[in-house]
Amino acid sequence: MTSGDAIQRMAEALAELPEADRIEALRGLGATEREQAPRRERRTPLPAPRRDPGIVSAVEWV
């Protein structure tokens, strides 16, 4: 049996367990929860309002 086979068998066994039991089993094996890095939000600034007589607001729908 290769290590890939062992991992596959373990994944199949864990898939059949309820989530709480799965977490406990993985903790028993030494797994810890990963902290997720905060996601950087994209902030696209609005373009400067154009001097168009058809635009009556500072916000233009594109």
mmCIF file with all atom_site columns, C-alpha atoms in Angstrom:
data_model
loop_
_atom_site.group_PDB
_atom_site.id
_atom_site.type_symbol
_atom_site.label_atom_id
_atom_site.label_alt_id
_atom_site.label_comp_id
_atom_site.label_asym_id
_atom_site.label_entity_id
_atom_site.label_seq_id
_atom_site.pdbx_PDB_ins_code
_atom_site.Cartn_x
_atom_site.Cartn_y
_atom_site.Cartn_z
_atom_site.occupancy
_atom_site.B_iso_or_equiv
_atom_site.pdbx_formal_charge
_atom_site.auth_seq_id
_atom_site.auth_comp_id
_atom_site.auth_asym_id
_atom_site.auth_atom_id
_atom_site.pdbx_PDB_model_num
ATOM 1  C CA . MET A 1 1  ? 0.000   0.000  0.000   1.00 0.00 ? 1  MET A CA 1
ATOM 2  C CA . THR A 1 2  ? 1.367   3.386  -0.956  1.00 0.00 ? 2  THR A CA 1
ATOM 3  C CA . SER A 1 3  ? 0.996   6.536  1.097   1.00 0.00 ? 3  SER A CA 1
ATOM 4  C CA . GLY A 1 4  ? -1.489  7.784  -1.516  1.00 0.00 ? 4  GLY A CA 1
ATOM 5  C CA . ASP A 1 5  ? -3.636  4.697  -0.937  1.00 0.00 ? 5  ASP A CA 1
ATOM 6  C CA . ALA A 1 6  ? -3.537  5.234  2.817   1.00 0.00 ? 6  ALA A CA 1
ATOM 7  C CA . ILE A 1 7  ? -4.570  8.864  2.447   1.00 0.00 ? 7  ILE A CA 1
ATOM 8  C CA . GLN A 1 8  ? -7.393  7.880  0.091   1.00 0.00 ? 8  GLN A CA 1
ATOM 9  C CA . ARG A 1 9  ? -8.700  5.281  2.563   1.00 0.00 ? 9  ARG A CA 1
ATOM 10 C CA . MET A 1 10 ? -8.506  7.779  5.418   1.00 0.00 ? 10 MET A CA 1
ATOM 11 C CA . ALA A 1 11 ? -10.348 10.423 3.370   1.00 0.00 ? 11 ALA A CA 1
ATOM 12 C CA . GLU A 1 12 ? -13.088 7.930  2.520   1.00 0.00 ? 12 GLU A CA 1
ATOM 13 C CA . ALA A 1 13 ? -13.450 6.923  6.177   1.00 0.00 ? 13 ALA A CA 1
ATOM 14 C CA . LEU A 1 14 ? -13.609 10.553 7.323   1.00 0.00 ? 14 LEU A CA 1
ATOM 15 C CA . ALA A 1 15 ? -16.171 11.429 4.642   1.00 0.00 ? 15 ALA A CA 1
ATOM 16 C CA . GLU A 1 16 ? -18.657 9.048  6.252   1.00 0.00 ? 16 GLU A CA 1
ATOM 17 C CA . LEU A 1 17 ? -18.401 10.708 9.680   1.00 0.00 ? 17 LEU A CA 1
ATOM 18 C CA . PRO A 1 18 ? -20.470 13.643 10.898  1.00 0.00 ? 18 PRO A CA 1
ATOM 19 C CA . GLU A 1 19 ? -18.544 16.939 10.817  1.00 0.00 ? 19 GLU A CA 1
ATOM 20 C CA . ALA A 1 20 ? -18.022 17.133 14.598  1.00 0.00 ? 20 ALA A CA 1
ATOM 21 C CA . ASP A 1 21 ? -16.587 13.592 14.687  1.00 0.00 ? 21 ASP A CA 1
ATOM 22 C CA . ARG A 1 22 ? -14.416 14.347 11.650  1.00 0.00 ? 22 ARG A CA 1
ATOM 23 C CA . ILE A 1 23 ? -12.958 17.426 13.352  1.00 0.00 ? 23 ILE A CA 1
ATOM 24 C CA . GLU A 1 24 ? -12.273 15.449 16.526  1.00 0.00 ? 24 GLU A CA 1
ATOM 25 C CA . ALA A 1 25 ? -10.588 12.642 14.578  1.00 0.00 ? 25 ALA A CA 1
ATOM 26 C CA . LEU A 1 26 ? -8.349  15.089 12.735  1.00 0.00 ? 26 LEU A CA 1
ATOM 27 C CA . ARG A 1 27 ? -7.451  16.845 16.001  1.00 0.00 ? 27 ARG A CA 1
ATOM 28 C CA . GLY A 1 28 ? -6.509  13.447 17.420  1.00 0.00 ? 28 GLY A CA 1
ATOM 29 C CA . LEU A 1 29 ? -4.094  13.060 14.517  1.00 0.00 ? 29 LEU A CA 1
ATOM 30 C CA . GLY A 1 30 ? -2.522  16.409 15.369  1.00 0.00 ? 30 GLY A CA 1
ATOM 31 C CA . ALA A 1 31 ? -4.284  18.619 12.842  1.00 0.00 ? 31 ALA A CA 1
ATOM 32 C CA . THR A 1 32 ? -4.966  22.193 13.846  1.00 0.00 ? 32 THR A CA 1
ATOM 33 C CA . GLU A 1 33 ? -7.281  24.749 12.337  1.00 0.00 ? 33 GLU A CA 1
ATOM 34 C CA . ARG A 1 34 ? -5.701  27.081 9.849   1.00 0.00 ? 34 ARG A CA 1
ATOM 35 C CA . GLU A 1 35 ? -6.129  30.768 10.244  1.00 0.00 ? 35 GLU A CA 1
ATOM 36 C CA . GLN A 1 36 ? -7.250  32.338 7.029   1.00 0.00 ? 36 GLN A CA 1
ATOM 37 C CA . ALA A 1 37 ? -5.428  35.412 5.903   1.00 0.00 ? 37 ALA A CA 1
ATOM 38 C CA . PRO A 1 38 ? -7.721  38.397 5.579   1.00 0.00 ? 38 PRO A CA 1
ATOM 39 C CA . ARG A 1 39 ? -8.777  38.894 2.002   1.00 0.00 ? 39 ARG A CA 1
ATOM 40 C CA . ARG A 1 40 ? -7.745  42.101 0.374   1.00 0.00 ? 40 ARG A CA 1
ATOM 41 C CA . GLU A 1 41 ? -10.779 43.868 -0.977  1.00 0.00 ? 41 GLU A CA 1
ATOM 42 C CA . ARG A 1 42 ? -10.593 45.379 -4.383  1.00 0.00 ? 42 ARG A CA 1
ATOM 43 C CA . ARG A 1 43 ? -11.408 49.024 -4.242  1.00 0.00 ? 43 ARG A CA 1
ATOM 44 C CA . THR A 1 44 ? -11.870 50.570 -7.599  1.00 0.00 ? 44 THR A CA 1
ATOM 45 C CA . PRO A 1 45 ? -12.315 54.303 -7.318  1.00 0.00 ? 45 PRO A CA 1
ATOM 46 C CA . LEU A 1 46 ? -15.048 55.915 -9.319  1.00 0.00 ? 46 LEU A CA 1
ATOM 47 C CA . PRO A 1 47 ? -13.838 57.950 -12.239 1.00 0.00 ? 47 PRO A CA 1
ATOM 48 C CA . ALA A 1 48 ? -14.067 61.712 -11.976 1.00 0.00 ? 48 ALA A CA 1
ATOM 49 C CA . PRO A 1 49 ? -17.418 63.005 -13.164 1.00 0.00 ? 49 PRO A CA 1
ATOM 50 C CA . ARG A 1 50 ? -17.346 64.213 -16.740 1.00 0.00 ? 50 ARG A CA 1
ATOM 51 C CA . ARG A 1 51 ? -18.546 67.640 -17.700 1.00 0.00 ? 51 ARG A CA 1
ATOM 52 C CA . ASP A 1 52 ? -21.398 66.384 -19.826 1.00 0.00 ? 52 ASP A CA 1
ATOM 53 C CA . PRO A 1 53 ? -24.698 68.293 -19.810 1.00 0.00 ? 53 PRO A CA 1
ATOM 54 C CA . GLY A 1 54 ? -26.553 64.952 -19.963 1.00 0.00 ? 54 GLY A CA 1
ATOM 55 C CA . ILE A 1 55 ? -25.183 63.963 -16.552 1.00 0.00 ? 55 ILE A CA 1
ATOM 56 C CA . VAL A 1 56 ? -27.050 65.561 -13.677 1.00 0.00 ? 56 VAL A CA 1
ATOM 57 C CA . SER A 1 57 ? -25.297 63.765 -10.815 1.00 0.00 ? 57 SER A CA 1
ATOM 58 C CA . ALA A 1 58 ? -21.718 63.374 -9.619  1.00 0.00 ? 58 ALA A CA 1
ATOM 59 C CA . VAL A 1 59 ? -22.197 59.590 -9.963  1.00 0.00 ? 59 VAL A CA 1
ATOM 60 C CA . GLU A 1 60 ? -22.411 58.251 -13.486 1.00 0.00 ? 60 GLU A CA 1
ATOM 61 C CA . TRP A 1 61 ? -23.872 54.811 -14.222 1.00 0.00 ? 61 TRP A CA 1
ATOM 62 C CA . VAL A 1 62 ? -21.579 52.901 -16.521 1.00 0.00 ? 62 VAL A CA 1
#
